[in-house]
Coordinates of C-alpha atoms in Angstrom, one line a residue:
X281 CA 0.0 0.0 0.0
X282 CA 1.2 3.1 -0.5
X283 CA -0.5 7.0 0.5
X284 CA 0.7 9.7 -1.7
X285 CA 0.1 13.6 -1.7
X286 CA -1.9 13.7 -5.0
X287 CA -4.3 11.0 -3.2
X288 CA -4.4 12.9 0.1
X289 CA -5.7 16.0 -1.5
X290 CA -8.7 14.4 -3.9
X291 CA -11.7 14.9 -2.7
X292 CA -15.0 13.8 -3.0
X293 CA -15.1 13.0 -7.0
X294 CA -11.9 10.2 -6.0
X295 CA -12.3 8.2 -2.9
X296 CA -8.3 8.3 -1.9
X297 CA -6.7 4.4 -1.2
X298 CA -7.0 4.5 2.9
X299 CA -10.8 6.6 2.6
X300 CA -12.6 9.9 2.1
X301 CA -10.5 13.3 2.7
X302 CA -12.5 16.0 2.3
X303 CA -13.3 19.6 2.7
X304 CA -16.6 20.1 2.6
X305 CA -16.6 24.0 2.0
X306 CA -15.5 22.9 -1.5
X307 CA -17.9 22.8 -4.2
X308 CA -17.2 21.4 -8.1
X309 CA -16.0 24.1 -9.8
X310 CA -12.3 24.6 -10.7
X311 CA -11.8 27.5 -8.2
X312 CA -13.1 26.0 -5.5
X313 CA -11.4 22.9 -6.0
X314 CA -8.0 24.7 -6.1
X315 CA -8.8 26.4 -2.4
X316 CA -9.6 22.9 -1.6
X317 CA -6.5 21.5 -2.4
X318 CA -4.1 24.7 -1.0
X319 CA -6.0 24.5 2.2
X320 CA -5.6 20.7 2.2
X321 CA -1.4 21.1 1.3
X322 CA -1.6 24.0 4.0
X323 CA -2.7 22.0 6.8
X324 CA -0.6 18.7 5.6
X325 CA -2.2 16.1 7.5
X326 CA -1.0 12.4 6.5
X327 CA -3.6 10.2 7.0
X328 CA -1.8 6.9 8.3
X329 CA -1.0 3.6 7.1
X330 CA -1.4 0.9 9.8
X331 CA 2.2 -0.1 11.1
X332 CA 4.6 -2.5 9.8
X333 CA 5.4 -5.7 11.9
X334 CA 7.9 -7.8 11.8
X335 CA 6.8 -11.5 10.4
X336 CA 5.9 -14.3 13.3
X337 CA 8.3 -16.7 12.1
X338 CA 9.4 -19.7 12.9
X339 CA 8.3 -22.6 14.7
X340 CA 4.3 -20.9 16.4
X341 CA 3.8 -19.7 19.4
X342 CA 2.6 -21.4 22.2
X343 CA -0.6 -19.3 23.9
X344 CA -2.8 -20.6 26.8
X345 CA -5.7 -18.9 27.6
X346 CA -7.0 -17.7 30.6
X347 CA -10.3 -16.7 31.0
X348 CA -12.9 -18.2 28.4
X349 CA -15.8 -15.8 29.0
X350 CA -17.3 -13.0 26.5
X351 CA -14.1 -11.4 26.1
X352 CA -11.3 -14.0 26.1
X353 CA -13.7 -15.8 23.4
X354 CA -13.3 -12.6 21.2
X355 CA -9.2 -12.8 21.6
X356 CA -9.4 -16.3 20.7
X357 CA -11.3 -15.3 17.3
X358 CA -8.7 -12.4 16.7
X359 CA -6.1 -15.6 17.2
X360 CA -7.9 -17.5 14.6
X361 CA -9.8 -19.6 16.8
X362 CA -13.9 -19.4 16.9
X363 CA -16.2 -21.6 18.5
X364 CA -18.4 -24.1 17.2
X365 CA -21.3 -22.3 18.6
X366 CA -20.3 -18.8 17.4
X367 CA -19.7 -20.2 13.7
X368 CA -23.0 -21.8 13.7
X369 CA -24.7 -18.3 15.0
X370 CA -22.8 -16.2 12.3
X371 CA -23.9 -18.5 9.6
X372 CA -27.4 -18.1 10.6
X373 CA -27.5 -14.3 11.3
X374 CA -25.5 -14.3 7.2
X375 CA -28.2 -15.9 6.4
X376 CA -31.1 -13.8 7.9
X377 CA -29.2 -10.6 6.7
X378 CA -28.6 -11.7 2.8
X379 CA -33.0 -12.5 3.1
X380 CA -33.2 -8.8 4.6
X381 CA -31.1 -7.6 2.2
X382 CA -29.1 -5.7 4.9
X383 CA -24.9 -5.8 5.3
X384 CA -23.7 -8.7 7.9
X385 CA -20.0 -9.6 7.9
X386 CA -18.7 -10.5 11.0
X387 CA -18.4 -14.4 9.7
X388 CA -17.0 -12.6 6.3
X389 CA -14.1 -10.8 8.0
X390 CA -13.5 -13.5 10.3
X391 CA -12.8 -16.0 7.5
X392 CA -10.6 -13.4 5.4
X393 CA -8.6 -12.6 8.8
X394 CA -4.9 -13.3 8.3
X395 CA -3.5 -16.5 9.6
X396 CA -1.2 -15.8 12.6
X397 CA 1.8 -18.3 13.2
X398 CA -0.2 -18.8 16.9
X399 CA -0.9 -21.9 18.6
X400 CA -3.4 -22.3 21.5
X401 CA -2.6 -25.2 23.5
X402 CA -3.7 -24.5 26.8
X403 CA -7.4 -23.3 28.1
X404 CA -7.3 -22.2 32.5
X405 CA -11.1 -21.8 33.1
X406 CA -12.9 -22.4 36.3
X407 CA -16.2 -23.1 34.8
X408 CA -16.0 -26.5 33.5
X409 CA -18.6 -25.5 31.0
X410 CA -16.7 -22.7 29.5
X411 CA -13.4 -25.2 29.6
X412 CA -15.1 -28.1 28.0
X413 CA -16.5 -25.5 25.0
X414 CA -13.0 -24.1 24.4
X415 CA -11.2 -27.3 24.2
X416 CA -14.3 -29.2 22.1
X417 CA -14.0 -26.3 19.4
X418 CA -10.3 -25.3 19.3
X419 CA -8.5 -29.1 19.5
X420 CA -7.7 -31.6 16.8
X421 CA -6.1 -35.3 17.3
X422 CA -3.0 -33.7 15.8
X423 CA -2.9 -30.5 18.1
X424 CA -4.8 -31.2 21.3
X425 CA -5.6 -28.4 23.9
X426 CA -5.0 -28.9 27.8
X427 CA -7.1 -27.6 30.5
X428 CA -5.1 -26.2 33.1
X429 CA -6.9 -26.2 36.8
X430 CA -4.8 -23.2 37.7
X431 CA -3.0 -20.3 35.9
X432 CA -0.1 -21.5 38.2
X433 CA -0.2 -24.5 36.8
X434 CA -0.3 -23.2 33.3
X435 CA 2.6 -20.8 33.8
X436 CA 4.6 -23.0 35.7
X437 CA 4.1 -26.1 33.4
X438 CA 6.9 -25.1 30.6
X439 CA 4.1 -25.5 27.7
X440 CA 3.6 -22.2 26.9
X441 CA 5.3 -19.1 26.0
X442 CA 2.5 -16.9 26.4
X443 CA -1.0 -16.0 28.2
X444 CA -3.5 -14.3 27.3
X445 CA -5.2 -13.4 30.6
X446 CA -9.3 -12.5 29.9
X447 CA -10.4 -13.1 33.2
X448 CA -12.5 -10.9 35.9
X449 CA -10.5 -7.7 37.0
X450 CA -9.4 -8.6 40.1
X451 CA -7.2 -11.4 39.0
X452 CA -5.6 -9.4 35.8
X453 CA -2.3 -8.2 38.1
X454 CA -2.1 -11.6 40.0
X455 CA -1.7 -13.6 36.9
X456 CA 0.2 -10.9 34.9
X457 CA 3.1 -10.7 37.5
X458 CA 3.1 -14.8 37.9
X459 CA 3.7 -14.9 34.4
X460 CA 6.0 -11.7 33.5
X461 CA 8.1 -13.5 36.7
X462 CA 8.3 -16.7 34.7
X463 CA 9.7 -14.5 31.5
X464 CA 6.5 -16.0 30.0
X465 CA 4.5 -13.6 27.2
X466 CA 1.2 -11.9 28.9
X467 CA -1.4 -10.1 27.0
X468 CA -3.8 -8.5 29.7
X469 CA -7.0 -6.8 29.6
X470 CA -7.8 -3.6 30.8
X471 CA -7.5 -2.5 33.6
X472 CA -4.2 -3.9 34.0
X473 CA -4.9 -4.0 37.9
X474 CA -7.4 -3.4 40.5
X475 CA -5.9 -1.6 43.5
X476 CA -2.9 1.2 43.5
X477 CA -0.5 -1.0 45.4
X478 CA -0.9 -3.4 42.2
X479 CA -0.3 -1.0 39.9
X480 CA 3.0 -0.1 41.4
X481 CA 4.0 -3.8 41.9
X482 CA 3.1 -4.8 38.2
X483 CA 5.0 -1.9 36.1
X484 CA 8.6 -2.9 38.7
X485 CA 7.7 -7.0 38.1
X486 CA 7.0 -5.8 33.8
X487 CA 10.7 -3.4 33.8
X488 CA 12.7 -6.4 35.5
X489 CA 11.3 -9.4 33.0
X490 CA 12.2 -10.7 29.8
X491 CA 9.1 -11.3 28.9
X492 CA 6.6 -8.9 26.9
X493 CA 3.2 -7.2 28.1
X494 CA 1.1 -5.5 26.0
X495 CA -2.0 -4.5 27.8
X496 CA -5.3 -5.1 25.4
X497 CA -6.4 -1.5 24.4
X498 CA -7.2 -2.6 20.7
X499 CA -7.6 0.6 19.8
X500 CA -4.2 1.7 19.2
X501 CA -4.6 0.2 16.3
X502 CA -7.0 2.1 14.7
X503 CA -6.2 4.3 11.8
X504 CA -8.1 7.5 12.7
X505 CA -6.0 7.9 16.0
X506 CA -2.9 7.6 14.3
X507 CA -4.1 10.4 12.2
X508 CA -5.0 12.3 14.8
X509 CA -1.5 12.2 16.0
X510 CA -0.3 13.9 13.0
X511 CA -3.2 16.5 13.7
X512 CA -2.0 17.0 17.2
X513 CA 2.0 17.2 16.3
X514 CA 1.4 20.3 13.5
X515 CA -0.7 22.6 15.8
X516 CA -3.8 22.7 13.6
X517 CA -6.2 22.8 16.8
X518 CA -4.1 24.7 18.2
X519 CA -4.0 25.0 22.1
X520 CA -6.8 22.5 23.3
X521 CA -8.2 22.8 26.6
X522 CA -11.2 20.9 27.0
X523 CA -11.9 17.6 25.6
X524 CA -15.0 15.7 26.0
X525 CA -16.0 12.3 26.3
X526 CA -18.8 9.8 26.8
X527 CA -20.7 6.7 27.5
X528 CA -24.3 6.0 26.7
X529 CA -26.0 2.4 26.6
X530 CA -29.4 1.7 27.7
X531 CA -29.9 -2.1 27.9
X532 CA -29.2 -5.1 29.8
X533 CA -25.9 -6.3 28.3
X534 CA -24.5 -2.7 28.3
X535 CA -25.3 -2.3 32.1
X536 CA -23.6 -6.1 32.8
X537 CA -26.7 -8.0 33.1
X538 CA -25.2 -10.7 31.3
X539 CA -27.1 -14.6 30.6
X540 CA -26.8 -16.8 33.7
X541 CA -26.6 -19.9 32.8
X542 CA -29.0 -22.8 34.7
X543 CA -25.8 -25.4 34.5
X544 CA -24.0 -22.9 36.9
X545 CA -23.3 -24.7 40.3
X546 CA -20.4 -25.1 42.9
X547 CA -20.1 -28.0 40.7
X548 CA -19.1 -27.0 37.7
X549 CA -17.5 -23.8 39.0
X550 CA -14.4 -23.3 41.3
X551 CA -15.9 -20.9 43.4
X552 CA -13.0 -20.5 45.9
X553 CA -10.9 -19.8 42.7
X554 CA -13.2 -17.3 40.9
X555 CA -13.7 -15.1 44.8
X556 CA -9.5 -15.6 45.2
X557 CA -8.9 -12.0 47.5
X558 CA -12.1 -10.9 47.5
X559 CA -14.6 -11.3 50.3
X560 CA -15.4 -14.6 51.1
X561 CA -19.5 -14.2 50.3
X562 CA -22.1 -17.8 49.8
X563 CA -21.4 -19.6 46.3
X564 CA -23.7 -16.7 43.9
X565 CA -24.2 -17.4 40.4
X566 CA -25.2 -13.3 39.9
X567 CA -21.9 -12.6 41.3
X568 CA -19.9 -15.1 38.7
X569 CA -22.0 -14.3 35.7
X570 CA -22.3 -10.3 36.2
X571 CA -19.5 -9.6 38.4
X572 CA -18.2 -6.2 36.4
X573 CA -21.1 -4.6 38.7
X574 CA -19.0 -4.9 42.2
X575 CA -16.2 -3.2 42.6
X576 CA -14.8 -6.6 44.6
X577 CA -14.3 -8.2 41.1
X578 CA -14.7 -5.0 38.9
X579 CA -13.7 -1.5 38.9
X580 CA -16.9 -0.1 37.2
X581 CA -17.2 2.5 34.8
X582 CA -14.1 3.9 35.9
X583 CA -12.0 0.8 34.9
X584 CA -14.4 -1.2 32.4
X585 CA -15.1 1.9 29.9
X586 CA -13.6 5.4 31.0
X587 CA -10.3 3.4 30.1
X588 CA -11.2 2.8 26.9
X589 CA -11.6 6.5 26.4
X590 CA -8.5 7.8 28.9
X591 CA -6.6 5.9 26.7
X592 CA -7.5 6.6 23.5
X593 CA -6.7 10.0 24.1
X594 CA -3.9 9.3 25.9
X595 CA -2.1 8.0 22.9
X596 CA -3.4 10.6 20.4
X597 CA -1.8 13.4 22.8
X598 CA 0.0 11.8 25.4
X599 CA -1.1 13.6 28.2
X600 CA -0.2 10.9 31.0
X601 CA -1.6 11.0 34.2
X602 CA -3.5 14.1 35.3
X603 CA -2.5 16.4 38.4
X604 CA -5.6 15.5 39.9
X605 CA -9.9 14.3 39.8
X606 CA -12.9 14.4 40.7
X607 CA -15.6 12.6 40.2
X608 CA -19.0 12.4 41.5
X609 CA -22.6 10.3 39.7
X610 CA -24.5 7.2 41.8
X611 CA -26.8 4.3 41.1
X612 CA -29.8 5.8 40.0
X613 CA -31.0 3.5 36.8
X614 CA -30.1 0.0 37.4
X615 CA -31.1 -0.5 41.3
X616 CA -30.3 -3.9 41.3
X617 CA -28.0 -4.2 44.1
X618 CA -24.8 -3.8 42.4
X619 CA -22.1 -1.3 43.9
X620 CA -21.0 0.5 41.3
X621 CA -22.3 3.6 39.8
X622 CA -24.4 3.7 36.4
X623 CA -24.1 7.1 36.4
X624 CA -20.4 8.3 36.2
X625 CA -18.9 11.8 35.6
X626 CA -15.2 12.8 36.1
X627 CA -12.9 15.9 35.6
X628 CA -9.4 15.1 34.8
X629 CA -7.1 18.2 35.3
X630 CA -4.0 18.6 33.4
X631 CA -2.8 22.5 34.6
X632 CA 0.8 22.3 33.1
X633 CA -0.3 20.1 29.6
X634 CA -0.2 22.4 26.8
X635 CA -0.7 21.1 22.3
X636 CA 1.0 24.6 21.2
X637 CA -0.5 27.3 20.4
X638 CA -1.0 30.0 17.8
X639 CA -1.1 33.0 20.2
X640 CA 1.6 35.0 22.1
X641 CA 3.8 32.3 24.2
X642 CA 2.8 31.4 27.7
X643 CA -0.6 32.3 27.4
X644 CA -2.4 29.0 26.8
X645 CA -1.5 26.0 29.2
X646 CA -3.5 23.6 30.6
X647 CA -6.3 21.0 29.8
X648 CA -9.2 19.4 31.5
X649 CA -10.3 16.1 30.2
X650 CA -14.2 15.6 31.0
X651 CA -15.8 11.6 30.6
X652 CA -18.8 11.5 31.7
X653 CA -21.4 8.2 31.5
X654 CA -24.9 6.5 31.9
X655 CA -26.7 3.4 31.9
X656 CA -29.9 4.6 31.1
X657 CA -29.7 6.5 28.0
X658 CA -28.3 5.8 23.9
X659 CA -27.9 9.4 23.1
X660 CA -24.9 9.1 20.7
X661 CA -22.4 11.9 21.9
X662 CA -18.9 12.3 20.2
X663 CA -15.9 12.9 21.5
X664 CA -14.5 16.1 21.2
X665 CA -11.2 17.9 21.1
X666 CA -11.9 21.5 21.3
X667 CA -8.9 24.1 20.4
X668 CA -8.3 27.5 20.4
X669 CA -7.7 27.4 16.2
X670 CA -10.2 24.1 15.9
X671 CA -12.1 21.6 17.7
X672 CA -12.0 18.3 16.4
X673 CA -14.6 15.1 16.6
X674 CA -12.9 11.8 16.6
X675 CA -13.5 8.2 16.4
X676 CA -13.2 5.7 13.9
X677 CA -13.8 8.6 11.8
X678 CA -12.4 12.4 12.4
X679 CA -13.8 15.7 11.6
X680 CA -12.4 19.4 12.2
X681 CA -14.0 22.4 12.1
X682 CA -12.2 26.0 12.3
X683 CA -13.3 28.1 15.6
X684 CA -14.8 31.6 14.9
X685 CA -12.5 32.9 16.9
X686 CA -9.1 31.1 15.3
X687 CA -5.8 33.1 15.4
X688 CA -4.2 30.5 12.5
X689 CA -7.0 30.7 10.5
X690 CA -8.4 34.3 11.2
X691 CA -7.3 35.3 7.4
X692 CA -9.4 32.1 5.5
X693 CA -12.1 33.1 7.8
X694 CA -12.5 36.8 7.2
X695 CA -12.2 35.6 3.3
X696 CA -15.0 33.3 3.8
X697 CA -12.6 30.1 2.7
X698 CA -13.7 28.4 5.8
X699 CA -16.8 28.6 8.3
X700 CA -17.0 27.7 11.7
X701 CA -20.2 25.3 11.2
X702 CA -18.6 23.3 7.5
X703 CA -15.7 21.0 8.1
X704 CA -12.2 21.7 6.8
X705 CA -11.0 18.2 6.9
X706 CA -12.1 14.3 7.2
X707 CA -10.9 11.7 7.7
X708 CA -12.9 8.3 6.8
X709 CA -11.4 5.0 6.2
X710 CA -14.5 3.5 6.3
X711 CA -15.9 5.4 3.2
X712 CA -16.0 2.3 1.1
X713 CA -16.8 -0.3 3.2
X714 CA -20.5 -1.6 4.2
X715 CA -20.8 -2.3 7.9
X716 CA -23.4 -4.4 10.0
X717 CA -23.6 -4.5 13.7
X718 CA -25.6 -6.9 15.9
X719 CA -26.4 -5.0 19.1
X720 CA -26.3 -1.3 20.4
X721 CA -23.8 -2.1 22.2
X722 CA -21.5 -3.4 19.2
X723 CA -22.4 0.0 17.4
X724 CA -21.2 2.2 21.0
X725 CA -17.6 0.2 20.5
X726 CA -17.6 0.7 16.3
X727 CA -18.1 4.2 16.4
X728 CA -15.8 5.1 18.9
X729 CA -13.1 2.9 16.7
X730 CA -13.1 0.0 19.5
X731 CA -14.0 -2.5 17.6
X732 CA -12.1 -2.3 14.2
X733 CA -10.1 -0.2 11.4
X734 CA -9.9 0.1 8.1
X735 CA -7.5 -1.1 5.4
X736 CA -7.8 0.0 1.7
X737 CA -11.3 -0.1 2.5
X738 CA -12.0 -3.1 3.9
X739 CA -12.5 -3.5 8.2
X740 CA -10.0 -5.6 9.8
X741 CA -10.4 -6.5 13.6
X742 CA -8.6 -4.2 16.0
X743 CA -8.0 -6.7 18.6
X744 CA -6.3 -9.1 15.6
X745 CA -3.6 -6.0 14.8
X746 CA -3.1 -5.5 18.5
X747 CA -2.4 -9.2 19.1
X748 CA -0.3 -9.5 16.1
X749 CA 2.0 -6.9 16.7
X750 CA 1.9 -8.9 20.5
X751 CA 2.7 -11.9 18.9
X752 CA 5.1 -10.2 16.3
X753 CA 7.1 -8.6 19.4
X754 CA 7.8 -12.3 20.8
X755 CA 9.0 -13.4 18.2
X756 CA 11.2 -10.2 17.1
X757 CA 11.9 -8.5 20.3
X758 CA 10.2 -5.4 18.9
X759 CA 8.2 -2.7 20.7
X760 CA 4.1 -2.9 21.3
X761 CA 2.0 -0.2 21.6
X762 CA 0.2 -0.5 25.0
X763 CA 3.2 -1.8 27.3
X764 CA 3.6 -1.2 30.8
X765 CA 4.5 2.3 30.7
X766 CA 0.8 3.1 28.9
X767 CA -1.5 0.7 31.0
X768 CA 0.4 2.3 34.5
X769 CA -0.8 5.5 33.1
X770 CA -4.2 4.6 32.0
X771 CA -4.4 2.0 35.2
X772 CA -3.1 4.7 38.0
X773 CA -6.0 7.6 36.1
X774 CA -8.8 5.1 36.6
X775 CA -8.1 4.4 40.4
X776 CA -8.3 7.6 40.8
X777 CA -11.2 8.3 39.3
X778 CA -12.7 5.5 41.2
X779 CA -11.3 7.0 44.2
X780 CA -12.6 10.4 43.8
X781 CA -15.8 8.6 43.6
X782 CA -15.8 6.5 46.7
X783 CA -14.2 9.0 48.9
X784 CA -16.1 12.5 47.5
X785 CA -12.9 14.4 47.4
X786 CA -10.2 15.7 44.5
X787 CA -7.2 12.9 44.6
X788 CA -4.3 14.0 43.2
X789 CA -1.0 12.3 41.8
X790 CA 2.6 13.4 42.7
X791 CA 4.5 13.2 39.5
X792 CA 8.0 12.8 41.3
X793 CA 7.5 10.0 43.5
X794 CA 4.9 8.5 41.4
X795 CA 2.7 7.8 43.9
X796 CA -1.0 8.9 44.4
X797 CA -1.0 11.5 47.0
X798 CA -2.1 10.2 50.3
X799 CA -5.1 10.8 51.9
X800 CA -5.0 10.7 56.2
X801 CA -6.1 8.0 57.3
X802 CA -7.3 6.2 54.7
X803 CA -6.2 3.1 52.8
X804 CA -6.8 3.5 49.2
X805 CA -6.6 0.3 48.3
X806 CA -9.5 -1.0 50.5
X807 CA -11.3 2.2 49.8
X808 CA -11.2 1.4 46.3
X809 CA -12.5 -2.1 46.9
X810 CA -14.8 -1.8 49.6
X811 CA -18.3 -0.2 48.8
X812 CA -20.0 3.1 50.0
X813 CA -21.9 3.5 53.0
X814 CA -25.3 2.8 52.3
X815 CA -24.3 1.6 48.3
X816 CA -25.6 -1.8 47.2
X817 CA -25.4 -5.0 48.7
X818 CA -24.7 -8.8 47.8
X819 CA -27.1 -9.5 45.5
X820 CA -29.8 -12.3 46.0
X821 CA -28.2 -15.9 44.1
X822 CA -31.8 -15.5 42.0
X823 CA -32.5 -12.2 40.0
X824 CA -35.6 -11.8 39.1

């Protein structure tokens, strides 16, 4: 593939190799076409080309799995491993979607994924049924799959070179730093950890092994972001000091209430196993099945999805960890006896951050970051990166339109080139591709560029490039993109959020001992864990 200037300054008569770039103040004619393309050669924004990895060679690797629920079932299929039940429920929804005559092509882009020189040969569940399913779909006489009882047992059992650990929050540093210990591989979902003290114990165990994390925030991957980079680095926002962020879902699955499953017993599950350092509570099937809804297991929408969004910002600007937060929301539309809020809202300060600026220096500095969240409500709001020059939407898409007020572009304003309400630039990779998404809550994690990225055109899974370049850095000793220096930063800004929360104060971070800043008489970590006064309860084993 190749992107050249030429391509990077059609517009919308030529849909460009990587998508549509566009200004939309242009219109046909010849004149308007030539502002088009000297305001598009003025701002010189590169749209970017997904980064080269180094072939996985050689002999594959070796990956056991831990954690076979909703999400370490997606990582297998971005291995190259689906279930028999998922294939048989992708050729059925094809099916109903080629009779609606409506796009459908998860089974599609699954089959054209690239094969990765990956081997899973190890599953660590503690449901047997989750185990059993796993090992029934992914092994062959030739190439048979082990259940490990333990992810001790896995690690320590020399049969694998790397985990891939999907598992419920609270075990995600436990398991990380057994296996970065062992110098064996760990790929790790987000949050990296649950407490502070784990945090600081994780990054020392990650700088002192051989082995490789990369912590699973897919979308680094994703091509809009990388743009935006470019967009950042060249000033053409100029100084930004607000950004704005969200999360709206208003059903069942996107509040946690996921299926509980009637085979669910202290039969079939290791119970002691799944509760590990967390209180010691009756064998609860709500618990096991929806456990991202107490902050024993879970870190709620601090950890599950404000980290999805601190992050994805964090690598278009790299702001790092703010100076300080606060947050504040409660449980006000999904009383069902979980602990952690539905309603979320926190302000990330950042006093000394600054983009650049197009004014006299020293007079812009400083940036608040605003996520706010509910449970209860699918109003689609973008994220937005507002400037002093520009403000700018982005997801897996990116739009920027000039401010009234602009200092860099006060001239093309004044001249009527540009207007405050038509975009000066876009950025679409997805203009030629035809997308279909099962659920709202699939369509929350497309448009934010969660879910995949584009590629001459046609989507390619996120989570499949973020594993590959894993995979491609065991075998090549090459960088990732999300190691432990990125998921301490995104991990330390969520525990305080969460914090800020819990306690109903501002916590702040001291940047030289790298350390959040103490509060008297109060132990974070069990503040972080424990629940409010007066906040939820252990839930009933039947929910009705």
């Amino acid at each position: 593939m190749s992107w050249t200037r030429r391509e990077a300054l059609l517009g919308m008569g030529g849909i460009p190799i990587l998508g549509a770039v566009w200004w939309a103040g242009a219109s046909a004619t010849v004149g308007k076409k030539r502002e088009r393309d000297a305001l598009l050669e003025t701002l010189n924004i590169q749209p970017s080309l997904p980064p080269a990895v180094a072939a996985i060679s050689g002999e594959p690797v070796k990956v056991g799995v831990i954690g076979f629920g909703i999400r370490g079932e997606q990582l297998c299929r971005a291995l190259g491993y689906a279930t028999q039940e998922w294939l048989a429920e992708m050729e059925e929804a094809t099916a109903l979607a080629k009779a609606e005559n409506r796009p459908f092509t998860a089974l599609e882009d699954f089959n054209n994924q690239d094969k990765l020189n990956v081997r899973i040969v190890g599953i660590c569940d503690i449901y047997d049924y989750r185990a059993e399913k796993a090992i029934r779909s992914f092994a062959t006489d030739e190439q048979p799959i082990k259940r490990y009882r333990t992810f001790q047992e896995m690690i320590a059992s020399g049969d694998v070179e790397a985990v891939v650990v999907a598992t419920p929050d609270h075990w995600h540093a436990p398991i990380a730093m057994e296996a970065l210990r062992n110098n064996v591989h760990a790929y790790v979902e987000k949050p990296m950890t649950h407490t502070l003290s784990e945090t600081y114990e994780l990054r020392e165990v990650a700088l002192n092994s051989k082995a490789i994390l990369q912590v699973g925030h897919q979308h680094r991957q994703t091509l809009s972001f990388k743009t935006a980079q470019d967009i950042i680095s060249k000033g053409i926002l100029g100084h930004v000091s607000l950004i704005t962020t969200n999360t709206n879902r208003n059903d069942d699955n996107g509040a946690w209430n996921y299926e509980i499953r009637p085979d669910a017993t202290p039969e079939t599950i290791d119970w002691a196993q799944f509760l590990g350092n967390a209180p010691q509570i009756p064998f609860n099937k709500n618990h096991f099945f929806r456990w991202r809804k107490w902050w024993a297991y879970g870190s709620g929408l601090s950890g599950d999805l404000l980290t999805h969004d601190y992050d994805r910002l964090n690598c278009v600007l790299k702001m790092g960890i703010p100076n300080s937060v606060m947050a504040s929301g409660g449980i006000y539309t999904h009383r069902d006896a979980r602990n952690v809020p539905d309603v979320f809202q926190a302000n990330f300060e950042f006093p000394d951050f600054s983009t650049g600026g197009s004014q006299q220096p020293g007079k812009e500095k400083g940036m608040t970051f605003v996520y706010s969240a509910t449970l209860g409500n699918t109003l689609n709001r973008p994220t937005v990166l507002m400037g002093h020059d520009a403000s700018m939407e982005l997801g897996n898409r990116l739009t920027i339109w000039p401010d009234g007020r602009s200092t860099r572009y006060f001239t093309q304003l004044e001249e009527g080139k540009m207007a405050p309400q038509t975009p000066i630039y876009q950025y679409d990779p997805a203009s030629s591709a035809l997308d279909g998404v099962s659920s709202a809550t699939s369509q929350y994690f497309a448009d934010k560029g969660l879910m995949w990225t584009y590629i001459d055109g046609k989507r390619v899974d996120s989570t499949f490039l973020h594993m590959r370049e894993w995979l491609s850095a065991i075998r090549n000793n090459g960088p990732v993109s999300c190691g432990i220096q990125q998921g301490f930063e995104e991990a330390i800004s969520a525990h305080m959020a969460g914090l800020s929360w819990k306690l109903g104060r501002r916590i702040e971070w001291d940047a030289e001992a790298q350390r959040v800043v103490p509060v008297d008489e109060i132990d974070l970590d069990a503040a972080l864990l424990d629940s409010p006064p007066g906040i939820g309860n252990f839930a009933p084993d039947v929910v009705t």
